[in-house]
Short mmCIF file of C-alpha atoms in Angstrom, two decimals:
data_model
loop_
_atom_site.label_atom_id
_atom_site.label_comp_id
_atom_site.label_asym_id
_atom_site.label_seq_id
_atom_site.Cartn_x
_atom_site.Cartn_y
_atom_site.Cartn_z
CA MET K 29 -4.24 -28.04 -11.19
CA VAL K 30 -8.02 -28.31 -10.84
CA PHE K 31 -7.88 -31.69 -9.11
CA SER K 32 -5.03 -30.45 -6.91
CA GLY K 33 -7.16 -27.54 -5.77
CA ILE K 34 -10.05 -29.90 -5.01
CA ALA K 35 -7.72 -32.24 -3.11
CA ILE K 36 -6.30 -29.38 -1.04
CA GLY K 37 -9.80 -28.17 -0.21
CA PHE K 38 -10.85 -31.67 0.86
CA MET K 39 -7.71 -32.52 2.83
CA GLY K 40 -7.66 -29.11 4.50
CA TRP K 41 -10.60 -30.20 6.65
CA GLY K 42 -8.22 -32.52 8.50
CA VAL K 43 -4.85 -30.83 8.22
CA TRP K 44 -5.65 -28.10 10.74
CA ALA K 45 -5.98 -30.68 13.51
CA HIS K 46 -2.21 -31.01 13.84
CA HIS K 47 -2.53 -27.95 16.10
CA MET K 48 -4.54 -30.16 18.46
CA PHE K 49 -1.82 -32.77 19.07
CA VAL K 50 -1.08 -31.24 22.49
CA SER K 51 -4.74 -31.45 23.55
CA GLY K 52 -4.75 -35.20 24.11
CA ILE K 53 -6.83 -36.28 21.11
CA GLY K 54 -5.34 -39.79 21.21
CA PRO K 55 -2.79 -41.75 19.16
CA ILE K 56 -5.19 -42.82 16.39
CA SER K 57 -6.32 -39.25 15.73
CA VAL K 58 -2.72 -38.04 15.86
CA ALA K 59 -1.71 -40.66 13.31
CA ALA K 60 -4.61 -39.80 10.97
CA PHE K 61 -3.98 -36.07 11.04
CA SER K 62 -0.23 -36.58 10.69
CA VAL K 63 -0.88 -38.49 7.47
CA SER K 64 -3.19 -35.77 6.13
CA THR K 65 -0.61 -33.10 6.98
CA MET K 66 2.02 -35.07 5.11
CA PHE K 67 -0.05 -35.91 2.04
CA ILE K 68 -1.37 -32.39 1.45
CA ALA K 69 2.15 -31.68 0.21
CA VAL K 70 1.41 -33.81 -2.87
CA PRO K 71 -1.31 -31.63 -4.50
CA THR K 72 0.52 -28.54 -3.27
CA GLY K 73 3.66 -29.79 -4.99
CA VAL K 74 1.67 -30.27 -8.19
CA LYS K 75 0.72 -26.61 -8.08
CA ILE K 76 4.29 -25.46 -7.47
CA LEU K 77 5.69 -27.67 -10.23
CA ASN K 78 2.99 -26.39 -12.58
CA TRP K 79 3.97 -22.79 -11.85
CA LEU K 80 7.63 -23.61 -12.48
CA ALA K 81 6.80 -25.50 -15.68
CA THR K 82 4.78 -22.52 -16.88
CA MET K 83 7.90 -20.36 -16.64
CA TRP K 84 10.29 -23.03 -17.92
CA GLY K 85 11.48 -22.41 -21.46
CA GLY K 86 9.92 -18.97 -21.72
CA ARG K 87 11.66 -15.68 -22.31
CA ILE K 88 11.03 -14.29 -18.85
CA ARG K 89 11.09 -10.53 -18.41
CA PHE K 90 11.63 -9.69 -14.77
CA ASN K 91 9.42 -6.64 -14.62
CA THR K 92 7.65 -5.82 -11.37
CA PRO K 93 4.64 -8.18 -11.75
CA MET K 94 6.97 -11.06 -12.61
CA LEU K 95 9.21 -10.32 -9.64
CA PHE K 96 6.26 -10.46 -7.27
CA ALA K 97 4.92 -13.61 -8.97
CA SER K 98 8.31 -15.31 -8.62
CA GLY K 99 8.34 -14.27 -4.97
CA VAL K 100 5.00 -15.99 -4.50
CA VAL K 101 6.35 -19.32 -5.74
CA SER K 102 9.56 -19.21 -3.71
CA MET K 103 8.12 -17.89 -0.44
CA PHE K 104 5.06 -20.15 -0.60
CA THR K 105 7.36 -23.14 -1.12
CA ILE K 106 9.30 -22.27 2.03
CA GLY K 107 6.03 -21.96 3.94
CA GLY K 108 4.86 -25.31 2.63
CA LEU K 109 8.07 -27.06 3.63
CA SER K 110 7.88 -25.67 7.16
CA GLY K 111 4.27 -26.83 7.33
CA VAL K 112 5.11 -30.42 6.41
CA THR K 113 7.26 -30.65 9.54
CA HIS K 114 4.01 -30.59 11.51
CA SER K 115 3.25 -34.08 10.24
CA VAL K 116 5.92 -35.35 12.67
CA ALA K 117 3.95 -35.47 15.91
CA PRO K 118 6.87 -34.95 18.35
CA ALA K 119 8.16 -31.98 16.33
CA ASP K 120 4.66 -30.52 16.06
CA THR K 121 4.19 -30.85 19.81
CA GLN K 122 7.40 -28.90 20.40
CA GLN K 123 6.48 -26.24 17.80
CA THR K 124 2.86 -25.74 18.89
CA ASP K 125 2.06 -22.23 20.13
CA THR K 126 5.58 -20.99 19.39
CA TYR K 127 6.90 -18.45 16.92
CA TYR K 128 7.66 -21.31 14.53
CA ILE K 129 3.93 -21.44 13.79
CA VAL K 130 3.87 -17.67 13.22
CA ALA K 131 6.75 -17.99 10.75
CA HIS K 132 5.12 -20.87 8.86
CA PHE K 133 1.76 -19.13 8.68
CA HIS K 134 3.17 -15.88 7.33
CA TYR K 135 5.34 -17.56 4.71
CA VAL K 136 2.15 -19.17 3.40
CA ILE K 137 -0.19 -16.17 3.75
CA PHE K 138 2.15 -13.21 3.25
CA GLY K 139 4.37 -14.99 0.74
CA GLY K 140 1.62 -16.91 -0.99
CA ALA K 141 -1.17 -14.32 -0.95
CA LEU K 142 0.01 -10.77 -0.27
CA LEU K 143 2.91 -10.90 -2.74
CA GLY K 144 0.44 -12.27 -5.29
CA ILE K 145 -1.91 -9.36 -4.59
CA PHE K 146 0.89 -6.89 -5.32
CA ALA K 147 1.72 -8.79 -8.51
CA GLY K 148 -1.92 -8.35 -9.49
CA PHE K 149 -1.82 -4.64 -8.65
CA TYR K 150 1.06 -4.00 -11.04
CA PHE K 151 -0.22 -6.30 -13.79
CA TRP K 152 -3.85 -5.15 -13.84
CA TRP K 153 -3.28 -1.47 -13.08
CA PRO K 154 -3.31 -0.40 -16.77
CA LYS K 155 -6.47 -2.41 -17.39
CA VAL K 156 -8.26 -0.67 -14.51
CA PHE K 157 -6.82 2.85 -14.61
CA GLY K 158 -5.36 3.18 -18.11
CA HIS K 159 -1.74 3.76 -17.08
CA LEU K 160 1.18 1.72 -15.83
CA LEU K 161 2.75 2.01 -12.41
CA ASP K 162 6.34 3.20 -12.51
CA GLU K 163 8.75 0.30 -13.01
CA LYS K 164 11.64 1.81 -11.02
CA TRP K 165 9.50 2.52 -7.98
CA GLY K 166 7.90 -0.91 -8.42
CA LYS K 167 11.21 -2.73 -8.16
CA TRP K 168 12.10 -0.76 -5.05
CA ASN K 169 8.70 -1.81 -3.70
CA PHE K 170 9.43 -5.48 -4.41
CA TRP K 171 12.94 -5.65 -3.00
CA LEU K 172 12.05 -3.75 0.16
CA MET K 173 9.09 -6.04 0.80
CA ILE K 174 10.91 -9.30 0.01
CA VAL K 175 13.95 -8.37 2.12
CA GLY K 176 11.83 -7.04 4.97
CA PHE K 177 9.56 -10.08 4.82
CA ASN K 178 12.42 -12.57 5.16
CA MET K 179 14.08 -10.47 7.86
CA THR K 180 10.84 -10.40 9.84
CA PHE K 181 9.54 -13.94 9.57
CA GLY K 182 12.64 -15.99 8.78
CA PRO K 183 14.15 -15.56 12.28
CA MET K 184 10.85 -16.58 13.83
CA HIS K 185 11.63 -20.18 12.87
CA ILE K 186 14.71 -19.95 15.08
CA LEU K 187 12.84 -18.21 17.90
CA GLY K 188 10.15 -20.89 17.82
CA LEU K 189 12.67 -23.72 17.97
CA GLN K 190 14.30 -21.93 20.90
CA GLY K 191 10.95 -22.08 22.70
CA MET K 192 9.63 -18.53 22.42
CA SER K 193 5.86 -18.64 22.86
CA ARG K 194 3.58 -16.68 20.58
CA ARG K 195 1.08 -14.07 21.75
CA ILE K 196 3.31 -12.49 24.39
CA ALA K 197 3.81 -8.75 24.68
CA SER K 198 7.20 -8.92 26.42
CA TYR K 199 9.76 -11.45 27.61
CA SER K 200 12.43 -11.53 30.28
CA PRO K 201 16.07 -10.99 29.27
CA GLY K 202 18.51 -13.86 29.28
CA PHE K 203 16.56 -16.34 27.13
CA GLY K 204 18.53 -15.54 23.98
CA PHE K 205 15.54 -13.99 22.18
CA GLU K 206 16.84 -10.42 22.02
CA PHE K 207 18.92 -10.48 18.83
CA TRP K 208 16.45 -12.20 16.53
CA ASN K 209 13.52 -10.15 17.82
CA MET K 210 15.40 -6.94 17.11
CA PHE K 211 16.34 -8.32 13.69
CA ALA K 212 12.68 -9.13 12.97
CA SER K 213 11.54 -5.72 14.17
CA ILE K 214 13.90 -4.00 11.74
CA GLY K 215 12.47 -6.18 8.98
CA ALA K 216 8.93 -5.10 9.88
CA PHE K 217 9.88 -1.46 9.40
CA ILE K 218 11.40 -2.35 6.02
CA ILE K 219 8.09 -3.96 5.00
CA ALA K 220 6.29 -0.77 6.02
CA LEU K 221 8.76 1.23 3.94
CA GLY K 222 8.00 -1.04 0.97
CA VAL K 223 4.27 -0.40 1.33
CA ALA K 224 4.96 3.34 1.54
CA VAL K 225 6.95 3.11 -1.69
CA PHE K 226 3.95 1.45 -3.34
CA LEU K 227 1.66 4.29 -2.25
CA ILE K 228 4.19 6.84 -3.53
CA ASN K 229 4.30 4.94 -6.81
CA VAL K 230 0.52 5.14 -7.13
CA ILE K 231 0.53 8.91 -6.60
CA ILE K 232 3.51 9.63 -8.87
CA SER K 233 2.19 7.39 -11.66
CA ALA K 234 -1.26 8.99 -11.50
CA ARG K 235 0.20 12.49 -11.77
CA ARG K 236 2.49 11.48 -14.59
CA ALA K 237 -0.42 9.89 -16.47
CA ARG K 238 -2.12 13.29 -16.78
CA THR K 239 0.53 14.51 -19.23
CA ALA K 240 2.04 11.26 -20.52
CA PRO K 241 0.58 9.48 -23.56
CA PRO K 242 -1.94 6.76 -22.65
CA VAL K 243 -0.69 3.26 -22.16
CA GLY K 244 -0.96 0.95 -25.15
CA LEU K 245 -3.71 -1.59 -25.57
CA ASP K 246 -1.36 -4.47 -24.83
CA PRO K 247 1.40 -3.36 -22.43
CA TRP K 248 2.35 -6.91 -21.40
CA ASP K 249 1.99 -8.62 -24.80
CA ALA K 250 -0.72 -10.62 -23.05
CA ARG K 251 -2.48 -13.86 -23.94
CA GLY K 252 -5.87 -13.73 -22.19
CA PRO K 253 -9.15 -12.57 -23.77
CA GLU K 254 -9.64 -9.80 -21.20
CA TRP K 255 -7.13 -7.75 -23.19
CA PHE K 256 -9.53 -7.54 -26.14
CA THR K 257 -11.04 -4.54 -24.35
CA PRO K 258 -9.37 -1.10 -24.38
CA ASN K 259 -7.60 0.37 -21.34
CA PRO K 260 -9.23 1.25 -19.03
CA THR K 261 -12.01 -1.24 -19.58
CA PRO K 262 -15.37 0.35 -20.52
CA VAL K 263 -18.14 -0.07 -17.98
CA HIS K 264 -19.94 -2.43 -20.35
CA ASN K 265 -16.80 -4.58 -20.78
CA PHE K 266 -16.87 -6.15 -24.27
CA ASP K 267 -18.56 -4.46 -27.22
CA SER K 268 -19.70 -7.86 -28.47
CA GLU K 269 -19.17 -11.53 -27.79
CA ILE K 270 -15.77 -12.83 -28.89
CA GLN K 271 -15.49 -16.04 -30.83
CA ILE K 272 -12.90 -18.24 -29.15
CA ASP K 273 -11.31 -20.75 -31.49
CA SER K 274 -8.21 -21.71 -29.53
CA LEU K 275 -6.52 -21.52 -26.18
CA ASP K 276 -4.97 -18.06 -25.69
CA GLU K 277 -7.15 -16.61 -28.43
CA PHE K 278 -5.78 -13.08 -28.01
CA TRP K 279 -2.23 -14.32 -28.51
CA HIS K 280 -3.06 -16.39 -31.56
CA ARG K 281 -4.73 -13.44 -33.26
CA LYS K 282 -1.49 -11.47 -32.85
CA TYR K 283 0.98 -14.20 -33.77
CA GLY K 284 1.27 -16.95 -36.34
CA GLU K 285 3.96 -19.12 -37.89
CA ASP K 286 5.95 -18.70 -41.09
CA GLU K 287 6.83 -21.51 -43.47
CA ASP K 288 9.79 -22.45 -41.26
CA GLY K 289 7.62 -22.77 -38.15
CA ARG K 290 8.95 -19.63 -36.51
CA VAL K 291 6.58 -17.41 -34.55
CA VAL K 292 5.92 -14.16 -36.39
CA ARG K 293 3.67 -11.21 -35.68
CA VAL K 294 0.64 -11.08 -37.95
CA ALA K 295 -1.43 -8.31 -36.31
CA THR K 296 -1.02 -5.48 -33.83
CA ALA K 297 -3.05 -5.09 -30.66
CA GLU K 298 -4.81 -2.11 -32.24
CA GLU K 299 -6.03 -4.38 -35.05
CA VAL K 300 -7.19 -7.10 -32.67
CA CYS K 301 -8.72 -5.18 -29.75
CA GLN K 302 -12.22 -3.78 -29.60
CA ASP K 303 -12.52 0.01 -29.48
CA GLY K 304 -15.07 0.16 -26.65
CA SER K 305 -17.42 2.46 -28.55
CA ALA K 306 -20.61 0.41 -28.31
CA THR K 307 -23.55 2.55 -27.19
CA ASP K 308 -26.44 0.12 -27.52
CA ILE K 309 -25.66 -1.80 -24.34
CA HIS K 310 -28.08 -1.07 -21.52
CA LEU K 311 -26.56 -1.29 -18.05
CA PRO K 312 -28.55 -1.20 -14.82
CA SER K 313 -28.00 1.73 -12.50
CA PRO K 314 -25.93 1.19 -9.35
CA SER K 315 -27.81 0.07 -6.26
CA TYR K 316 -27.03 0.61 -2.59
CA TRP K 317 -29.27 -2.22 -1.38
CA PRO K 318 -26.51 -4.87 -1.61
CA VAL K 319 -24.45 -2.65 0.73
CA VAL K 320 -27.34 -2.59 3.20
CA LEU K 321 -27.59 -6.37 3.03
CA ALA K 322 -23.85 -6.80 3.54
CA ALA K 323 -23.86 -4.40 6.49
CA GLY K 324 -26.17 -6.74 8.38
CA LEU K 325 -23.89 -9.78 8.16
CA PRO K 326 -21.21 -8.56 10.64
CA PHE K 327 -23.93 -7.83 13.20
CA ILE K 328 -25.18 -11.41 12.86
CA GLY K 329 -21.63 -12.67 13.41
CA PHE K 330 -21.18 -10.52 16.52
CA GLY K 331 -24.56 -11.67 17.75
CA LEU K 332 -23.55 -15.32 17.55
CA MET K 333 -20.50 -14.51 19.69
CA TYR K 334 -21.85 -11.98 22.20
CA THR K 335 -25.60 -11.30 22.35
CA LEU K 336 -28.50 -12.34 20.15
CA TRP K 337 -29.77 -8.77 19.98
CA PHE K 338 -27.02 -8.11 17.44
CA CYS K 339 -28.50 -10.96 15.38
CA VAL K 340 -31.88 -9.25 15.47
CA LEU K 341 -30.38 -6.00 14.20
CA GLY K 342 -28.32 -7.77 11.56
CA GLY K 343 -31.26 -9.87 10.41
CA ALA K 344 -33.40 -6.75 10.05
CA LEU K 345 -30.74 -5.12 7.87
CA VAL K 346 -30.43 -8.26 5.74
CA LEU K 347 -34.19 -8.49 5.22
CA MET K 348 -34.38 -4.78 4.44
CA GLY K 349 -31.62 -5.13 1.87
CA ILE K 350 -33.25 -8.16 0.24
CA TYR K 351 -36.65 -6.46 0.11
CA GLY K 352 -35.27 -3.24 -1.36
CA TRP K 353 -33.12 -5.14 -3.85
CA ILE K 354 -36.04 -7.23 -5.11
CA PHE K 355 -38.53 -4.37 -5.45
CA GLU K 356 -36.10 -1.77 -6.73
CA PRO K 357 -37.62 -0.01 -9.78
CA VAL K 358 -36.45 -1.28 -13.14
CA ASP K 359 -34.23 1.17 -15.03
CA ASP K 360 -35.63 3.14 -17.92
CA PRO K 361 -33.88 1.73 -21.01
CA ASP K 362 -33.72 5.24 -22.46
CA GLY K 363 -32.16 6.69 -19.33
CA PRO K 364 -28.46 7.12 -18.58
CA HIS K 365 -26.53 4.02 -17.65
CA GLY K 366 -23.09 5.39 -17.00
CA HIS K 367 -21.33 4.85 -20.31
CA GLY K 368 -21.96 7.98 -22.36
CA HIS K 369 -24.96 8.81 -24.51
CA HIS K 370 -27.71 6.36 -25.26
CA ALA K 371 -27.86 4.89 -28.73
CA ASP K 372 -31.11 6.71 -29.50
CA GLU K 373 -29.81 10.11 -28.37
CA PRO K 374 -28.21 12.50 -30.85
CA THR K 375 -24.45 12.92 -30.68
CA GLU K 376 -22.49 16.13 -31.06
CA ASP K 377 -21.48 15.14 -34.58
CA GLY K 378 -24.79 14.22 -36.12
CA PRO K 379 -28.04 12.27 -36.01
CA PRO K 380 -28.88 9.55 -33.54
CA GLU K 381 -26.78 6.41 -33.72
CA GLN K 382 -28.53 3.12 -34.09
CA ASN K 383 -25.74 0.61 -33.39
CA GLY K 384 -28.08 -2.30 -33.56
CA VAL K 385 -30.98 -0.61 -31.75
CA ASP K 386 -34.24 -1.15 -33.57
CA ASP K 387 -36.81 1.67 -33.60
CA GLU K 388 -39.62 -0.85 -34.15
CA PRO K 389 -41.51 -1.80 -30.99
CA LEU K 390 -40.72 -5.20 -29.56
CA GLU K 391 -43.29 -7.94 -29.92
CA THR K 392 -45.32 -8.63 -26.84
CA ALA K 393 -45.82 -12.11 -25.50
CA GLU K 394 -49.24 -12.27 -27.18
CA GLU K 395 -47.90 -11.10 -30.55
CA ALA K 396 -44.78 -13.23 -30.64
CA PRO K 397 -44.95 -16.11 -33.14
CA VAL K 398 -45.05 -19.61 -31.75
CA GLY K 399 -42.69 -22.31 -33.00
#
């Protein structure tokens, strides 16, 4: 998978040029970029087969994150197959600047990225907010988006092969484009309805979480070490460093094997997870200087396109952000850092907690022993 990602990143520098076949770049260039467009399917196929092999043989539960993840694999595969057709120069010439390109692009980006983002929303929601999104609303969200997506962008392959150009606001009747455009428009409204269902799910789940019991520490019976932390994750993340002895350490601490080699549960998530109660971890206070720095970058981009005065303004913001960030005062270790009381402050229940904080002054550079 790692080498496939590297190969895709390297080959991608040449694959894009198949959009230039109609510009007269010459037969040698056309042949070279046709080959790169064809061979990028090899590392991409490795990724797809790896995803399928990951699911193969497992007891798959088609909850909402898994539905969206499965949609990523299937829709991205369709987008990849339509992209390989661009390696055939005559076909690419006919498809260039038509709705076939729009269809291919959206099967890769919408199917391969946006569906994955929604899978991440549903999977990581309890880790971020401490409660699950509703499963019933989530499945409505998935099916509306997957149906609307295919209704919208699937017909665009047909429209492109019929010769409908992209980037046009209207078209004359009689070309045979009416039916599939209306079909795609209905699909777009279904996608919008799916997004609305997601927003409704967020609101309903948040309201329900106020009275419902908190989500468990391990709602997905997960494998990764990020689930060692409670839900939602404390601002300091882990209470202490975790010793990793095997792949999928969190899983192996929960499960073992009996004398017959069968997988058995040996510990609950409550016994394995950290409780997030560490108070001796000093966190820096939030800073707005990175926002100032980032605000200058769009102005620099606009300046490169329109007028250099935007670059001057953007550069000034970037320099101001860097200067303020560098010379920002260091936080007081005894001050608040956003995760409850400090370890040296008294709690409501008793004397100050130490939690590994030493009252003795730290050695200075001159006093520290050498060797």
